[in-house]
PDB file of C-alpha atoms in Angstrom:
ATOM      1  CA  MET Y1267      38.433  88.784  -2.888  1.00 59.00           C
ATOM      2  CA  SER Y1268      35.240  87.500  -4.226  1.00 69.00           C
ATOM      3  CA  LYS Y1269      32.170  86.907  -2.159  1.00 78.00           C
ATOM      4  CA  PHE Y1270      30.079  83.815  -1.996  1.00 82.00           C
ATOM      5  CA  PRO Y1271      26.967  84.117  -4.228  1.00 81.00           C
ATOM      6  CA  SER Y1272      23.652  84.746  -2.502  1.00 86.00           C
ATOM      7  CA  GLU Y1273      20.972  82.099  -2.112  1.00 86.00           C
ATOM      8  CA  LYS Y1274      18.981  83.927  -4.868  1.00 89.00           C
ATOM      9  CA  GLU Y1275      21.967  83.816  -7.303  1.00 84.00           C
ATOM     10  CA  ILE Y1276      22.489  80.057  -6.494  1.00 81.00           C
ATOM     11  CA  ARG Y1277      18.765  79.373  -7.141  1.00 81.00           C
ATOM     12  CA  LYS Y1278      18.962  81.200 -10.395  1.00 79.00           C
ATOM     13  CA  MET Y1279      22.028  79.437 -11.737  1.00 74.00           C
ATOM     14  CA  SER Y1280      20.669  76.094 -10.561  1.00 71.00           C
ATOM     15  CA  LYS Y1281      17.555  76.859 -12.594  1.00 67.00           C
ATOM     16  CA  ILE Y1282      19.574  77.782 -15.753  1.00 62.00           C
ATOM     17  CA  LEU Y1283      21.879  74.753 -15.392  1.00 58.00           C
ATOM     18  CA  SER Y1284      19.117  72.272 -14.960  1.00 59.00           C
ATOM     19  CA  LYS Y1285      17.562  72.992 -18.314  1.00 60.00           C
ATOM     20  CA  GLY Y1286      18.400  70.686 -21.190  1.00 55.00           C
ATOM     21  CA  ILE Y1287      20.841  67.900 -21.454  1.00 59.00           C
ATOM     22  CA  ALA Y1288      24.261  68.083 -20.067  1.00 65.00           C
ATOM     23  CA  SER Y1289      27.408  67.576 -22.056  1.00 79.00           C
ATOM     24  CA  ARG Y1290      28.703  64.060 -21.900  1.00 83.00           C
ATOM     25  CA  PRO Y1291      32.412  63.609 -21.214  1.00 85.00           C
ATOM     26  CA  LEU Y1292      34.377  60.906 -23.164  1.00 89.00           C
ATOM     27  CA  ARG Y1293      34.796  57.828 -21.066  1.00 90.00           C
ATOM     28  CA  LYS Y1294      38.241  56.592 -20.312  1.00 92.00           C
ATOM     29  CA  ASP Y1295      37.479  53.249 -21.837  1.00 94.00           C
ATOM     30  CA  ALA Y1296      35.888  54.617 -24.944  1.00 94.00           C
ATOM     31  CA  SER Y1297      36.067  52.698 -28.168  1.00 95.00           C
ATOM     32  CA  PRO Y1298      37.995  54.083 -31.059  1.00 93.00           C
ATOM     33  CA  ALA Y1299      34.740  54.946 -32.859  1.00 95.00           C
ATOM     34  CA  ASP Y1300      33.479  56.847 -29.991  1.00 96.00           C
ATOM     35  CA  LYS Y1301      36.754  58.798 -29.767  1.00 94.00           C
ATOM     36  CA  VAL Y1302      36.318  59.746 -33.481  1.00 95.00           C
ATOM     37  CA  LYS Y1303      32.712  60.719 -32.926  1.00 96.00           C
ATOM     38  CA  HIS Y1304      33.596  62.769 -29.893  1.00 96.00           C
ATOM     39  CA  ARG Y1305      36.310  64.642 -31.932  1.00 94.00           C
ATOM     40  CA  ILE Y1306      33.797  65.414 -34.703  1.00 96.00           C
ATOM     41  CA  CYS Y1307      31.145  66.620 -32.203  1.00 96.00           C
ATOM     42  CA  GLU Y1308      33.860  68.959 -30.902  1.00 95.00           C
ATOM     43  CA  LYS Y1309      34.149  70.568 -34.278  1.00 95.00           C
ATOM     44  CA  PHE Y1310      30.421  71.405 -34.199  1.00 96.00           C
ATOM     45  CA  VAL Y1311      30.848  72.919 -30.759  1.00 94.00           C
ATOM     46  CA  ILE Y1312      33.791  74.998 -31.836  1.00 94.00           C
ATOM     47  CA  TYR Y1313      31.878  76.116 -34.836  1.00 95.00           C
ATOM     48  CA  LYS Y1314      28.859  77.242 -32.840  1.00 95.00           C
ATOM     49  CA  ASN Y1315      31.014  78.996 -30.282  1.00 93.00           C
ATOM     50  CA  SER Y1316      32.978  80.795 -32.960  1.00 94.00           C
ATOM     51  CA  ASN Y1317      29.933  82.078 -34.974  1.00 94.00           C
ATOM     52  CA  PRO Y1318      26.884  84.173 -34.107  1.00 94.00           C
ATOM     53  CA  ILE Y1319      24.504  81.316 -34.671  1.00 95.00           C
ATOM     54  CA  THR Y1320      21.855  79.668 -32.411  1.00 95.00           C
ATOM     55  CA  GLN Y1321      21.387  75.873 -32.145  1.00 95.00           C
ATOM     56  CA  LYS Y1322      18.078  76.128 -33.936  1.00 97.00           C
ATOM     57  CA  GLU Y1323      19.705  78.103 -36.871  1.00 97.00           C
ATOM     58  CA  MET Y1324      22.496  75.560 -37.012  1.00 97.00           C
ATOM     59  CA  ALA Y1325      20.021  72.667 -37.072  1.00 98.00           C
ATOM     60  CA  LYS Y1326      18.231  74.297 -39.945  1.00 98.00           C
ATOM     61  CA  LYS Y1327      21.457  74.843 -41.863  1.00 97.00           C
ATOM     62  CA  LEU Y1328      22.307  71.147 -41.367  1.00 97.00           C
ATOM     63  CA  GLY Y1329      18.797  70.000 -42.281  1.00 97.00           C
ATOM     64  CA  ILE Y1330      18.241  68.240 -38.980  1.00 97.00           C
ATOM     65  CA  ASP Y1331      15.855  68.890 -36.186  1.00 96.00           C
ATOM     66  CA  GLU Y1332      16.884  70.850 -33.053  1.00 96.00           C
ATOM     67  CA  ALA Y1333      16.796  67.906 -30.781  1.00 95.00           C
ATOM     68  CA  LEU Y1334      19.434  66.075 -32.839  1.00 97.00           C
ATOM     69  CA  MET Y1335      21.630  69.212 -32.979  1.00 97.00           C
ATOM     70  CA  SER Y1336      21.347  69.385 -29.271  1.00 95.00           C
ATOM     71  CA  LYS Y1337      22.636  65.739 -29.009  1.00 95.00           C
ATOM     72  CA  ILE Y1338      25.569  66.470 -31.226  1.00 97.00           C
ATOM     73  CA  LEU Y1339      26.437  69.701 -29.269  1.00 96.00           C
ATOM     74  CA  HIS Y1340      26.320  67.801 -25.979  1.00 95.00           C
ATOM     75  CA  TYR Y1341      28.217  64.724 -27.195  1.00 95.00           C
ATOM     76  CA  HIS Y1342      25.389  62.395 -27.024  1.00 94.00           C
ATOM     77  CA  PHE Y1343      26.379  60.708 -30.249  1.00 94.00           C
ATOM     78  CA  ASP Y1344      25.257  57.151 -29.653  1.00 94.00           C
ATOM     79  CA  GLU Y1345      22.575  57.167 -32.372  1.00 93.00           C
ATOM     80  CA  PHE Y1346      25.032  58.648 -34.985  1.00 97.00           C
ATOM     81  CA  THR Y1347      27.391  57.012 -37.254  1.00 97.00           C
ATOM     82  CA  ILE Y1348      30.788  58.352 -38.086  1.00 97.00           C
ATOM     83  CA  ASP Y1349      29.687  58.612 -41.597  1.00 96.00           C
ATOM     84  CA  ARG Y1350      26.505  60.747 -40.842  1.00 97.00           C
ATOM     85  CA  LEU Y1351      28.547  63.065 -38.446  1.00 97.00           C
ATOM     86  CA  LEU Y1352      31.057  63.591 -41.183  1.00 96.00           C
ATOM     87  CA  LYS Y1353      28.316  64.422 -43.807  1.00 96.00           C
ATOM     88  CA  LEU Y1354      26.895  67.008 -41.518  1.00 97.00           C
ATOM     89  CA  LEU Y1355      30.344  68.456 -40.868  1.00 96.00           C
ATOM     90  CA  TYR Y1356      31.005  68.835 -44.557  1.00 95.00           C
ATOM     91  CA  ILE Y1357      27.908  71.093 -44.607  1.00 95.00           C
ATOM     92  CA  LEU Y1358      29.568  73.516 -42.286  1.00 93.00           C
ATOM     93  CA  PHE Y1359      33.074  73.348 -43.568  1.00 92.00           C
ATOM     94  CA  SER Y1360      33.908  73.350 -47.193  1.00 84.00           C
ATOM     95  CA  LYS Y1361      37.130  71.495 -46.476  1.00 89.00           C
ATOM     96  CA  VAL Y1362      37.693  68.886 -43.916  1.00 88.00           C
ATOM     97  CA  ASN Y1363      40.925  66.938 -43.471  1.00 89.00           C
ATOM     98  CA  ILE Y1364      40.828  63.551 -41.977  1.00 88.00           C
ATOM     99  CA  LYS Y1365      44.031  62.240 -40.424  1.00 87.00           C
ATOM    100  CA  ILE Y1366      44.535  58.817 -38.901  1.00 83.00           C
ATOM    101  CA  ASP Y1367      47.530  58.137 -36.834  1.00 82.00           C
ATOM    102  CA  VAL Y1368      48.723  54.671 -36.027  1.00 80.00           C
ATOM    103  CA  ALA Y1369      50.632  54.459 -32.602  1.00 71.00           C
TER     104      ALA Y1369
END
């Protein structure tokens, strides 16, 4: 049985979690373009989590500033076009396959 965290542990985690911007979930009524952007951002997150690279190093590799990298990694993609996100994705992956399904 696990014990409830102490007040000190709760304050410590609260401080950690309050730093930076939070990841934005995809809205249920998201537009098709926002769904595509979300899927592209997801690939950046997967890349970062699968490789020993910091957000700063990733930004440098992509030629963007760290603030923009943070927005991508937290799904704050409003100021990005699909085209721009794809161009950045091509820098990380030599091969990108794009599939469009019609339902």
